[in-house]
CSV table of C-alpha atoms in Angstrom, one decimal:
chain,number,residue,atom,x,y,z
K,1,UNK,CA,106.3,66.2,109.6
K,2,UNK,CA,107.4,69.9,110.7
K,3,UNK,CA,108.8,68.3,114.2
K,4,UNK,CA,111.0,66.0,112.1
K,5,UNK,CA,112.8,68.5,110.9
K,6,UNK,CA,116.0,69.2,112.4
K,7,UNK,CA,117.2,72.7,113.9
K,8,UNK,CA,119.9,74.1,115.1
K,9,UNK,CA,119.4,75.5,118.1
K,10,UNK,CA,119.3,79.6,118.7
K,11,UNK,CA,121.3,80.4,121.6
K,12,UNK,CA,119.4,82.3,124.7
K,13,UNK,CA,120.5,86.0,123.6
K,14,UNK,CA,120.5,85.3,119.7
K,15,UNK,CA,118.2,85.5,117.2
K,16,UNK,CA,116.3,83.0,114.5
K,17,UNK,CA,116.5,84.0,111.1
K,18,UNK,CA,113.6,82.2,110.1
K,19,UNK,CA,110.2,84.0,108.9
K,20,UNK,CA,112.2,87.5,108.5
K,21,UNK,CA,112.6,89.9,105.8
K,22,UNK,CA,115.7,92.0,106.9
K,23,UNK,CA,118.2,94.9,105.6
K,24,UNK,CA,120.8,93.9,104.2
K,25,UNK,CA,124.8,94.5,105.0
K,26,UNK,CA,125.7,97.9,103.4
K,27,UNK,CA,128.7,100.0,103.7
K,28,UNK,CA,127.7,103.9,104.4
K,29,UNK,CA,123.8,102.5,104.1
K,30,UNK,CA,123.6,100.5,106.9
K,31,UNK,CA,125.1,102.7,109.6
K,32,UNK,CA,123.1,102.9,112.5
K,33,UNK,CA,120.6,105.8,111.2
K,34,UNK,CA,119.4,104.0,108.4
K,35,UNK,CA,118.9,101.2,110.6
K,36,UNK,CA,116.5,102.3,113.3
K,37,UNK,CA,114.9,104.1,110.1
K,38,UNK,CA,114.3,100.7,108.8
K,39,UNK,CA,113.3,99.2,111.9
K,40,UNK,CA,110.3,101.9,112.4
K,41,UNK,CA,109.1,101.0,109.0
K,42,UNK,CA,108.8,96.9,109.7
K,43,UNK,CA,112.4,95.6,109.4
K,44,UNK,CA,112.5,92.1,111.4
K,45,UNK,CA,116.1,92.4,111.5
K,46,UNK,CA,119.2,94.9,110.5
K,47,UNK,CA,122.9,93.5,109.5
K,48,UNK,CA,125.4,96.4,109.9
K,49,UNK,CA,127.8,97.7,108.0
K,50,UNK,CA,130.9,95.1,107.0
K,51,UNK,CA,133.7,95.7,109.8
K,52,UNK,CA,136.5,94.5,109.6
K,53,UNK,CA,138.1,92.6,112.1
K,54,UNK,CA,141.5,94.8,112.4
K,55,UNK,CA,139.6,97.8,112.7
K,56,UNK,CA,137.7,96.6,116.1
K,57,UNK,CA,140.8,95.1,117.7
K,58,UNK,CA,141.7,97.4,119.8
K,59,UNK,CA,138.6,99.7,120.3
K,60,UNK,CA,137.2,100.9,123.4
K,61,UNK,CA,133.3,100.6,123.7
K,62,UNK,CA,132.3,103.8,125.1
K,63,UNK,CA,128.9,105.2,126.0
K,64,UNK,CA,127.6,108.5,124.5
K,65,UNK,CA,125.8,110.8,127.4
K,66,UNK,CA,124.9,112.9,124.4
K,67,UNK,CA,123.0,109.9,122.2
K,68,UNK,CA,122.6,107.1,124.8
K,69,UNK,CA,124.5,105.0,122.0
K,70,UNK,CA,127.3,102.6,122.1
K,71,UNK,CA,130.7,103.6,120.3
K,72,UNK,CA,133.8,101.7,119.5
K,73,UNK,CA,136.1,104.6,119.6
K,74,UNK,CA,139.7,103.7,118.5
K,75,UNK,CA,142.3,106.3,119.5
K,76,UNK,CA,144.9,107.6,117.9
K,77,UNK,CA,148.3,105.4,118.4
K,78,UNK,CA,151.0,108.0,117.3
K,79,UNK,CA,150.5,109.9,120.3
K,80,UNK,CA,149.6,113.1,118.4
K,81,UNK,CA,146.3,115.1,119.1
K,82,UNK,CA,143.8,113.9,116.6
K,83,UNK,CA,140.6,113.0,116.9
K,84,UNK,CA,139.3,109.6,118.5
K,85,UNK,CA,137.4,107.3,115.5
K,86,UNK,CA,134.6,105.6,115.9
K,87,UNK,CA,134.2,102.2,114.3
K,88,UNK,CA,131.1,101.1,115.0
K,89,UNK,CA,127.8,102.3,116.8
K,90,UNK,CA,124.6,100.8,117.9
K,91,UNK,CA,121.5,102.0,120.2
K,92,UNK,CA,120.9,99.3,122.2
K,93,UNK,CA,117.1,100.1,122.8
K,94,UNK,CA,116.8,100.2,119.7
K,95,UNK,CA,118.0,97.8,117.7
K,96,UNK,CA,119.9,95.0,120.5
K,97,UNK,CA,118.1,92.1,120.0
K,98,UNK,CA,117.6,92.6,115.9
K,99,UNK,CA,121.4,93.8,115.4
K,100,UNK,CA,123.6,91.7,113.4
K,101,UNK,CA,127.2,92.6,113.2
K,102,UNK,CA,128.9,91.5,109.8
K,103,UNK,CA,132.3,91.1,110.0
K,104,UNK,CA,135.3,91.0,107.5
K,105,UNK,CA,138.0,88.7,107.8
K,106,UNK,CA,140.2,86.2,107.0
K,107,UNK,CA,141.5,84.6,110.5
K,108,UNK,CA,139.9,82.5,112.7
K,109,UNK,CA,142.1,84.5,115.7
K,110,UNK,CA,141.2,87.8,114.6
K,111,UNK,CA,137.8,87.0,114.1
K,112,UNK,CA,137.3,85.7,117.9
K,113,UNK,CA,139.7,88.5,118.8
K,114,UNK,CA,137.3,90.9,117.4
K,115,UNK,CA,133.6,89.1,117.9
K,116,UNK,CA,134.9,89.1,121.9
K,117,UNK,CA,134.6,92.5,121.5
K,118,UNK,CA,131.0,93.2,120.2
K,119,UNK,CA,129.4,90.3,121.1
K,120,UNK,CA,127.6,91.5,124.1
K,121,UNK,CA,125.4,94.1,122.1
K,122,UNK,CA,124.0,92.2,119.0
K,123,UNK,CA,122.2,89.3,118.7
K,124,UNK,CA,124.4,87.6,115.9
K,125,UNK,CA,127.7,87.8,114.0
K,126,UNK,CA,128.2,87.6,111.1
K,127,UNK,CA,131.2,86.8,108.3
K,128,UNK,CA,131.0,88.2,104.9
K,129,UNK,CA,132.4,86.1,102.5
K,130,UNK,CA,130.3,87.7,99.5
K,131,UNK,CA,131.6,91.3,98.9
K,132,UNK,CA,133.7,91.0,96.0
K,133,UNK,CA,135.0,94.8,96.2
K,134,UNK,CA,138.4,95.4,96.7
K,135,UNK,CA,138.6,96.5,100.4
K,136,UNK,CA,136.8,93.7,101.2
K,137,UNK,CA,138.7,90.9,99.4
K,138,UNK,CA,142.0,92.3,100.5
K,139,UNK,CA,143.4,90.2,102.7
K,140,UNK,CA,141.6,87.2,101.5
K,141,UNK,CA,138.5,88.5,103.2
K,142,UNK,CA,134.6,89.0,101.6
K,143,UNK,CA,134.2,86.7,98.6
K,144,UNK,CA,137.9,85.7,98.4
K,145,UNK,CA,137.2,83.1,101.2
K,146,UNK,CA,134.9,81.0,99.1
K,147,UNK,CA,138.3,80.0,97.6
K,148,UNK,CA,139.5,78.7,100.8
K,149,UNK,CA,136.9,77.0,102.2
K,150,UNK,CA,139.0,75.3,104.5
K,151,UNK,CA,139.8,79.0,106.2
K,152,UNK,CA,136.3,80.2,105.9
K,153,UNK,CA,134.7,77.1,107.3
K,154,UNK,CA,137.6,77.6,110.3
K,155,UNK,CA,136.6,80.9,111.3
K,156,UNK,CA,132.8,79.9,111.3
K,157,UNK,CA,133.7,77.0,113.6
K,158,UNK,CA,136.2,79.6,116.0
K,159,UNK,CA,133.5,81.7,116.4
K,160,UNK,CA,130.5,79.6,117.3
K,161,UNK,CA,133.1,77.2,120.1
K,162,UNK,CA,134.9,80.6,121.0
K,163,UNK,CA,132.5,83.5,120.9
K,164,UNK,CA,128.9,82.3,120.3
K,165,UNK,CA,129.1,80.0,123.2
K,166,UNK,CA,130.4,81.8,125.7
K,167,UNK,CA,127.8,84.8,124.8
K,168,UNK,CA,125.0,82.9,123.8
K,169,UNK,CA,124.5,84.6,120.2
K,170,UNK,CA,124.5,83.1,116.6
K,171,UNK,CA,126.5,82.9,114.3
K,172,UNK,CA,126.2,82.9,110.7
K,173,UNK,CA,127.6,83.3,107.0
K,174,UNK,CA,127.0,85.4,103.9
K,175,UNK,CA,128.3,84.2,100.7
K,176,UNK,CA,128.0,84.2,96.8
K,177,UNK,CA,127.1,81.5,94.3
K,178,UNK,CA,130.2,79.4,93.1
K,179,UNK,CA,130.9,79.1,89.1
K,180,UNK,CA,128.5,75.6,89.2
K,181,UNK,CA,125.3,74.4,91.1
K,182,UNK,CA,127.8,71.6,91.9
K,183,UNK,CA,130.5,73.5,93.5
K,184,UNK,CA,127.7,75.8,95.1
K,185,UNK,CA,126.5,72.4,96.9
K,186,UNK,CA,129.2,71.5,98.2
K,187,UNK,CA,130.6,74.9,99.8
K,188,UNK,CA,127.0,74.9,101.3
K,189,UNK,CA,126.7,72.0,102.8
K,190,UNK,CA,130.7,71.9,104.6
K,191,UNK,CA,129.3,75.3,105.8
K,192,UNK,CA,126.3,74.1,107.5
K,193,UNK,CA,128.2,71.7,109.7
K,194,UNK,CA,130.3,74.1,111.1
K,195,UNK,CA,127.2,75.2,114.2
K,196,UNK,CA,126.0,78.2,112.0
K,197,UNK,CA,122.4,79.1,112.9
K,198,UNK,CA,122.1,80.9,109.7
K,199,UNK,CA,123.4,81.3,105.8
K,200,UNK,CA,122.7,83.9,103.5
K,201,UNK,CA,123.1,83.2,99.9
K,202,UNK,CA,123.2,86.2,97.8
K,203,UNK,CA,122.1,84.9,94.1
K,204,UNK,CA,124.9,86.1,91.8
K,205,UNK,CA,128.2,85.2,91.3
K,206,UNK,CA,131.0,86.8,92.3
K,207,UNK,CA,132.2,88.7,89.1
K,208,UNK,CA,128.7,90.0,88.5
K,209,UNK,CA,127.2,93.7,89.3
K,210,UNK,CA,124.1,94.6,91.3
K,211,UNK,CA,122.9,96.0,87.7
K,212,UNK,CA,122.9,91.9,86.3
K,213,UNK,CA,119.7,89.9,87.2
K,214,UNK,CA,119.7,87.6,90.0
K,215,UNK,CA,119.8,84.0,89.3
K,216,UNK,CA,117.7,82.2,91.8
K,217,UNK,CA,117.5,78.7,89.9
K,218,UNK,CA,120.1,77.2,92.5
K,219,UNK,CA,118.1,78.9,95.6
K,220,UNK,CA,116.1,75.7,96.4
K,221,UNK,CA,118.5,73.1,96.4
K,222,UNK,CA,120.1,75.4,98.6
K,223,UNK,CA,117.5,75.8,101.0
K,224,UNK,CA,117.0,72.3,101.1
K,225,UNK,CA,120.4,71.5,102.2
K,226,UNK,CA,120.1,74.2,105.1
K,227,UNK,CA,116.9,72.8,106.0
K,228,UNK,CA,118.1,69.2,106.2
K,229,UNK,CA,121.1,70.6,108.4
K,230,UNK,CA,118.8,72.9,110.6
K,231,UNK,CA,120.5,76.4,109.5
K,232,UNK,CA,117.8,78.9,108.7
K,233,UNK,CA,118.5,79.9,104.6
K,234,UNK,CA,117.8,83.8,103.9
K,235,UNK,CA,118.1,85.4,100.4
K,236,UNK,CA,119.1,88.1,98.6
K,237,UNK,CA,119.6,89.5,95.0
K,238,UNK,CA,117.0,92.0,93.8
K,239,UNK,CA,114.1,91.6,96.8
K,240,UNK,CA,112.2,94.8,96.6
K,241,UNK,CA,110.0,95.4,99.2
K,242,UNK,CA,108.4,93.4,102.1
K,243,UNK,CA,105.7,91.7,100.1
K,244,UNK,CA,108.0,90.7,97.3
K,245,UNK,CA,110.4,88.9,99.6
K,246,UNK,CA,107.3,87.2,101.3
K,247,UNK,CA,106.3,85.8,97.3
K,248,UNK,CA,109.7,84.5,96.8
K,249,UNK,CA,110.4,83.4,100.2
K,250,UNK,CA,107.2,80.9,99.8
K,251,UNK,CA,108.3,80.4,95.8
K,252,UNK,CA,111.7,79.4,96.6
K,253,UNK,CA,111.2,77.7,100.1
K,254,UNK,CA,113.5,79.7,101.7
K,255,UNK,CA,113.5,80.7,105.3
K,256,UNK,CA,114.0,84.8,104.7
K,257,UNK,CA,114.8,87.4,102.9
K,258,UNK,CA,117.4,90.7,102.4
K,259,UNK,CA,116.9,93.7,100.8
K,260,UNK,CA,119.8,96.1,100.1
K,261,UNK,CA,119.2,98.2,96.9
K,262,UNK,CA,115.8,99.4,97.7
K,263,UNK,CA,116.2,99.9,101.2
K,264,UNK,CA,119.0,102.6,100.3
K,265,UNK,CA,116.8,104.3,98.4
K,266,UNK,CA,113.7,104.0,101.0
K,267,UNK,CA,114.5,102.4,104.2
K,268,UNK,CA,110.2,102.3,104.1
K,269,UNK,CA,110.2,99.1,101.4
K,270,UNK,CA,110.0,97.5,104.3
K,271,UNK,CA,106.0,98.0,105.3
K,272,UNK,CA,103.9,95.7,103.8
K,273,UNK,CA,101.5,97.4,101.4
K,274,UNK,CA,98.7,96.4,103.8
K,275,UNK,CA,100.0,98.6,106.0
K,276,UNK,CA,100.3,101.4,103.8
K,277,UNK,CA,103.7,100.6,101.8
K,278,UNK,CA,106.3,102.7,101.3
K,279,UNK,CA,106.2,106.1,102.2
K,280,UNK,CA,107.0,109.2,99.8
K,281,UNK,CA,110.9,110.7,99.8
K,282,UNK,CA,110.0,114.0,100.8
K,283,UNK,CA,108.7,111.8,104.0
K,284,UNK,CA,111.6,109.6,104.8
K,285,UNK,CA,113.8,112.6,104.8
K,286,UNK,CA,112.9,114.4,107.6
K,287,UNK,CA,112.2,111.5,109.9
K,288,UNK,CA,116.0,110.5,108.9
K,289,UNK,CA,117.3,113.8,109.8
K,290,UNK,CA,115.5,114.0,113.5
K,291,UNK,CA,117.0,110.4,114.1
K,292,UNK,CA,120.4,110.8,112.7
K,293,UNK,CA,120.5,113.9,114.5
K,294,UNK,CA,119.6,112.6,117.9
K,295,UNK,CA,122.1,109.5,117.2
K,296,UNK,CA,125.3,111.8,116.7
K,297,UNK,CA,125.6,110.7,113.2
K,298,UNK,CA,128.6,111.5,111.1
K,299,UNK,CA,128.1,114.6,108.8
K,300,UNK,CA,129.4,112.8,105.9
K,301,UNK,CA,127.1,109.8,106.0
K,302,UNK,CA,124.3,111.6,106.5
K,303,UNK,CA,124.8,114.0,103.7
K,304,UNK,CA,125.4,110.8,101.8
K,305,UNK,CA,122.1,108.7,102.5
K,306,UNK,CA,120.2,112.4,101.7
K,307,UNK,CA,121.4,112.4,97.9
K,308,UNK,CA,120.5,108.5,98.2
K,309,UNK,CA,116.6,108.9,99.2
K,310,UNK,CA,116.1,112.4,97.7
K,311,UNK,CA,115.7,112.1,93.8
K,312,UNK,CA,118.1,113.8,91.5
K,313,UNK,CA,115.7,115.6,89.6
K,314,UNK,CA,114.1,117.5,92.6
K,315,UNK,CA,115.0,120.8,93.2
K,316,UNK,CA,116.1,120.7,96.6
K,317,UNK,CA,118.6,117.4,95.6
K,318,UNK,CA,121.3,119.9,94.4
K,319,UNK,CA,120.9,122.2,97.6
K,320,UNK,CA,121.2,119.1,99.6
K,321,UNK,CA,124.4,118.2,98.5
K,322,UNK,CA,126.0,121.1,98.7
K,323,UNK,CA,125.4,121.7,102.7
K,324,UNK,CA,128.3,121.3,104.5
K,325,UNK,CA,126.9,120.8,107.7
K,326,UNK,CA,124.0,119.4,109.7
K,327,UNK,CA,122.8,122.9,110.4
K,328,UNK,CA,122.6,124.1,106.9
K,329,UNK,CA,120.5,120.9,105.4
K,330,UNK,CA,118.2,121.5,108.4
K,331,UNK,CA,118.4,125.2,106.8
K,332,UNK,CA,117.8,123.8,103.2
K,333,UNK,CA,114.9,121.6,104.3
K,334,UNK,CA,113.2,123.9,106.2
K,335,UNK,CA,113.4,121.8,109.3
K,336,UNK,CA,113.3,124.9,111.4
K,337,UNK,CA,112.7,122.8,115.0
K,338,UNK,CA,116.1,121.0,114.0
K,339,UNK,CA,118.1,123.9,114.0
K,340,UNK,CA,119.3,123.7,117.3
K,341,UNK,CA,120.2,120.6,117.6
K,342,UNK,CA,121.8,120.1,114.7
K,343,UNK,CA,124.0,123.1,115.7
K,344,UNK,CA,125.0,121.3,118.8
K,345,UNK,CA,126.1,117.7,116.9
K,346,UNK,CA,127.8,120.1,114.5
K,347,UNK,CA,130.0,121.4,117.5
K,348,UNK,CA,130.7,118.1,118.9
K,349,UNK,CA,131.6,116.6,115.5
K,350,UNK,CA,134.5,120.0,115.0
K,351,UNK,CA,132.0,121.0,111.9
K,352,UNK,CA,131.8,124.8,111.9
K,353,UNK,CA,128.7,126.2,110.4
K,354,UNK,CA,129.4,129.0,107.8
K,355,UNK,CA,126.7,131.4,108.4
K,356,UNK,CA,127.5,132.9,105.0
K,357,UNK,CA,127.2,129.6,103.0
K,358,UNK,CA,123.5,129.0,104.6
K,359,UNK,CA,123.1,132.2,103.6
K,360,UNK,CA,123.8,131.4,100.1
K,361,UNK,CA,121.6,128.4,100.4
K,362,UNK,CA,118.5,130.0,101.4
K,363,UNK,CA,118.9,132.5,98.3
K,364,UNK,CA,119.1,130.0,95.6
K,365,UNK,CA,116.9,128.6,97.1
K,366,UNK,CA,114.4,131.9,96.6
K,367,UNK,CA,116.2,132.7,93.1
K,368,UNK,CA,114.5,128.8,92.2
K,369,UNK,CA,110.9,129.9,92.9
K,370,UNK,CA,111.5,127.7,96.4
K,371,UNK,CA,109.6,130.1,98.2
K,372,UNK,CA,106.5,131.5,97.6
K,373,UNK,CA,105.3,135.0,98.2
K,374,UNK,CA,105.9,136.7,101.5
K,375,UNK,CA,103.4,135.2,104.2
K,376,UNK,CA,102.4,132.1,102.4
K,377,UNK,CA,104.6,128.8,103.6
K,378,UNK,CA,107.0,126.6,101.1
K,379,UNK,CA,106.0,124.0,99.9
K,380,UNK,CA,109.0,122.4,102.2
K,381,UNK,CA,107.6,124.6,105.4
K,382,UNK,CA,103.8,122.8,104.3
K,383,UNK,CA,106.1,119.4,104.4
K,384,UNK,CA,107.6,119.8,107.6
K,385,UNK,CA,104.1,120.5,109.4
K,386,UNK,CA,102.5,117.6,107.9
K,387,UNK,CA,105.6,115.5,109.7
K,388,UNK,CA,106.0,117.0,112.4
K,389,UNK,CA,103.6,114.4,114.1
K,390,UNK,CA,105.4,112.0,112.6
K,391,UNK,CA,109.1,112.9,113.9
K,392,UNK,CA,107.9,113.7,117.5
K,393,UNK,CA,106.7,110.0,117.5
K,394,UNK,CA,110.3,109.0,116.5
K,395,UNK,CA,111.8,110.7,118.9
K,396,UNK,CA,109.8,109.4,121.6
K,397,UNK,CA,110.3,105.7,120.5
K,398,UNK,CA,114.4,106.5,120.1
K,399,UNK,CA,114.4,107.7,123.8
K,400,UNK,CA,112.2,105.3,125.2
């Protein structure tokens, strides 16, 4: 009965969707930190960040001799002497063949134009016609294609003749449910004859919020029609950790699942609880740090996925967020071995370390009862020993 079933056929350097709880698209979250992070902790697969198309026409992949990471650098056109941008990044030993690159757009020339361009280092693209903010659906891209069909169903078929068969990767589709199960039907199934190798369906509707329950009532009938086309169906809407998104991948029939929410708040949701589930805050940060750190990672997003897994009401949440550097939240957390490092991605990024500002740090941190009599260790100092095992094991799997 299984052989029946038809299936579209994953090309020699891409990657089946089937049987794989993975993280989900997310702008700032899903930069290539958070990631590996996820990765370690049992992710089967990683979508990046949404790109837009525009953005990577035009960029220069470049390798870092400082991370060992692949950067789409853009330089500046007006001739002037500003600093290069990088659009996107990705550690090929780390996460080539499980790297899905999501793409905004809303032209099937520009979308070729700019999958030509990554396709050699992931194992999938990816068009995001589900994102419903505004920079997204600018343009006409994100969930403003599921009111062109025509267009979106065009790009899909550009890419998989024009870019998924000449590098042997998949190609695949992220969208929204429409107003109606009926409507909803019938944007699926158009989709699925366009050569996808995979569909994500992420179960609300456009207008709503992440706050508004998921409706998952249409999420069989959609599975069935990817199954009888051969596309692998994944899901998404409220899937909190690894074991929860095995439940409702065998309640709903569907072929995989995508967390987003919980993942940005522990990139750990992903290890089963058999395996010891998800691991404590005051864990996850420092092993985040070490690899965001040895990956070159922006100061901004880093600071910003910090005040995402540390909670609001700890102490050290406030001290966290008001580092301006790399050096100074190594400083805050006590992650004395760090210092150095971080010093040296703090140079290269043009961020200058105000000795007097960590200064101020490590005194509020005192005035808060942070630090414990002289000679006995913080209860952070205590932390960073415990891990230390821990991040030397990342290290070594980052480098290997």
């Amino acid at each position: 009965m299984t052989s029946s079933v038809p299936k579209v056929p994953i090309p020699r350097n891409g990657v089946d969707y089937r049987n794989k709880v993975v993280l989900a698209p997310m702008v700032r979250s899903g930069e290539l930190p958070t990631r590996l992070l996820a990765l370690r902790y049992g992710a089967d697969l990683v979508w990046g960040p949404e790109t837009i198309d525009r953005a990577m026409i035009g960029t220069t992949r470049r390798v870092s001799p400082h991370s060992s990471t692949v950067d789409f650098v853009r330089f500046p056109s007006n001739g002037k002497a500003q600093k290069e941008s990088v659009i996107f990044s990705t550690l090929p030993q780390g996460e080539k063949d499980r790297l899905v690159f999501q793409m905004g757009t809303s032209s099937p020339e520009r979308a070729v134009q700019a999958g030509k361009i990554v396709a050699a280092d992931v194992a999938g693209i990816d068009v995001n016609a589900g994102c419903p903010k505004p920079f997204s659906v600018s343009g006409g891209m994100g969930a403003a294609l599921l009111k062109t069909p025509d267009l979106l169903c065009s790009i899909l078929e550009a890419l998989v003749k024009e870019v998924g068969v000449e590098y042997e990767i998949g190609i695949s589709v992220k969208i929204r449910l429409l107003e109606t199960p009926e409507m909803t039907e019938g944007l699926v199934r158009k989709l699925c004859a366009t050569g996808i190798t995979g569909l994500t369906i992420h179960c609300r509707t456009t207008p709503m919020r992440p706050r508004e329950r998921a409706i998952r009532d249409q999420l069989r009938m959609i599975a069935g029609i990817c199954r009888e086309n051969g596309v692998a169906c994944l899901m998404n809407g409220d899937v909190e950790d690894r074991d929860h998104a095995l439940q409702l991948m065998e309640e709903y029939q569907v072929d995989g699942a995508m967390i987003a929410t919980c993942a940005e708040k522990n990139p750990s949701c992903f290890r089963s609880k058999a395996d010891g589930g998800a691991v404590p805050w005051d864990e996850i940060v420092p092993e985040y740090v070490k690899i965001a750190l040895q990956v070159d990672n922006r100061w901004g997003n880093t600071k910003f996925l910090l005040g995402q897994f540390i909670p609001g009401k700890q102490r050290v949440y406030n001290e966290v967020m008001r580092c301006r550097s790399h050096e100074e939240v190594c400083e805050v957390l006590r992650l004395d071995d760090l210092g150095s490092l971080a010093k040296e991605v703090d140079e290269r990024r043009g961020i200058n370390a105000n000795s007097e500002s960590g200064k101020r740090s490590k005194d509020l941190i005192e005035s808060e009862g942070l630090v414990e009599n002289q000679g006995r260790k913080t209860k952070r100092a205590k932390l960073q020993d415990e891990m230390q095992p821990l991040v030397t094991e990342q290290v070594v799997a980052l480098s290997a």
